Tab-separated table of C-alpha atoms in Angstrom:
chain	number	residue	atom	x	y	z
A	20	MET	CA	-3.418	10.370	55.134
A	21	GLN	CA	-0.143	9.091	53.744
A	22	ARG	CA	1.342	5.775	54.771
A	23	ILE	CA	5.057	5.853	55.387
A	24	VAL	CA	7.912	3.691	56.606
A	25	ILE	CA	10.548	5.511	58.627
A	26	ASP	CA	14.149	4.450	58.117
A	27	THR	CA	15.733	3.095	61.293
A	28	ASN	CA	18.415	5.815	61.325
A	29	VAL	CA	15.773	8.546	61.074
A	30	PHE	CA	13.628	6.882	63.749
A	31	VAL	CA	16.546	6.587	66.184
A	32	SER	CA	17.680	10.158	65.437
A	33	ALA	CA	14.185	11.406	66.211
A	34	LEU	CA	14.273	9.615	69.573
A	35	ILE	CA	17.751	10.812	70.535
A	36	GLN	CA	17.581	14.495	69.725
A	37	LYS	CA	14.934	17.056	68.985
A	38	SER	CA	16.414	18.023	65.650
A	39	TYR	CA	14.976	18.040	62.161
A	40	PRO	CA	13.831	14.365	62.005
A	41	TYR	CA	12.074	14.722	65.365
A	42	LEU	CA	10.321	17.939	64.370
A	43	ILE	CA	9.056	16.537	61.078
A	44	ILE	CA	7.840	13.237	62.527
A	45	HIS	CA	6.310	14.911	65.579
A	46	GLU	CA	4.428	17.478	63.482
A	47	LEU	CA	3.127	14.916	60.997
A	48	PHE	CA	1.886	12.593	63.750
A	49	LEU	CA	0.191	15.395	65.663
A	50	THR	CA	-1.684	16.560	62.593
A	51	ASP	CA	-2.675	13.017	61.556
A	52	LYS	CA	-1.058	13.508	58.173
A	53	ILE	CA	0.799	10.208	58.245
A	54	MET	CA	0.251	6.625	59.257
A	55	LEU	CA	3.385	4.757	60.212
A	56	CYS	CA	3.588	1.364	58.523
A	57	ILE	CA	5.911	-1.202	60.036
A	58	SER	CA	6.561	-4.658	58.640
A	59	ASP	CA	7.903	-7.436	60.834
A	60	PRO	CA	11.457	-7.083	59.440
A	61	VAL	CA	11.433	-3.303	60.016
A	62	PHE	CA	10.099	-3.753	63.563
A	63	GLU	CA	12.811	-6.322	64.238
A	64	GLU	CA	15.433	-3.866	62.993
A	65	TYR	CA	14.044	-1.072	65.231
A	66	TYR	CA	14.070	-3.497	68.168
A	67	ALA	CA	17.594	-4.737	67.451
A	68	VAL	CA	19.027	-1.242	67.102
A	69	LEU	CA	17.258	0.160	70.171
A	70	GLY	CA	18.341	-2.912	72.112
A	71	ARG	CA	22.000	-1.996	71.725
A	72	LYS	CA	23.702	-1.067	74.961
A	73	LYS	CA	24.281	2.551	73.927
A	74	PHE	CA	20.514	3.055	73.490
A	75	PHE	CA	19.301	1.426	76.738
A	76	LYS	CA	18.542	4.811	78.313
A	77	ILE	CA	16.234	5.950	75.524
A	78	SER	CA	14.696	2.619	74.622
A	79	ARG	CA	14.150	1.182	78.104
A	80	ILE	CA	14.660	-2.303	76.680
A	81	SER	CA	16.323	-4.359	79.361
A	82	ARG	CA	18.692	-7.215	78.657
A	83	LYS	CA	16.151	-9.591	80.169
A	84	SER	CA	13.341	-8.519	77.837
A	85	GLN	CA	15.733	-8.607	74.916
A	86	LYS	CA	16.491	-12.261	75.627
A	87	ASN	CA	12.765	-13.016	75.731
A	88	TYR	CA	12.263	-11.537	72.266
């Protein structure tokens, strides 16, 4: 099993549309070929990006929970 870090742009693209990034990530996770590795700074970047107003529908991060982070 390979350990990988997924770039924030790729991660968000995979969540937004079922295009190439989604298909690759989905297939690799389903077949247990990869293990996603996330450091605190990368997690914070994912959280910050998905917390933007334009992503509220896909991320389900409310403004209230964002303030608590």
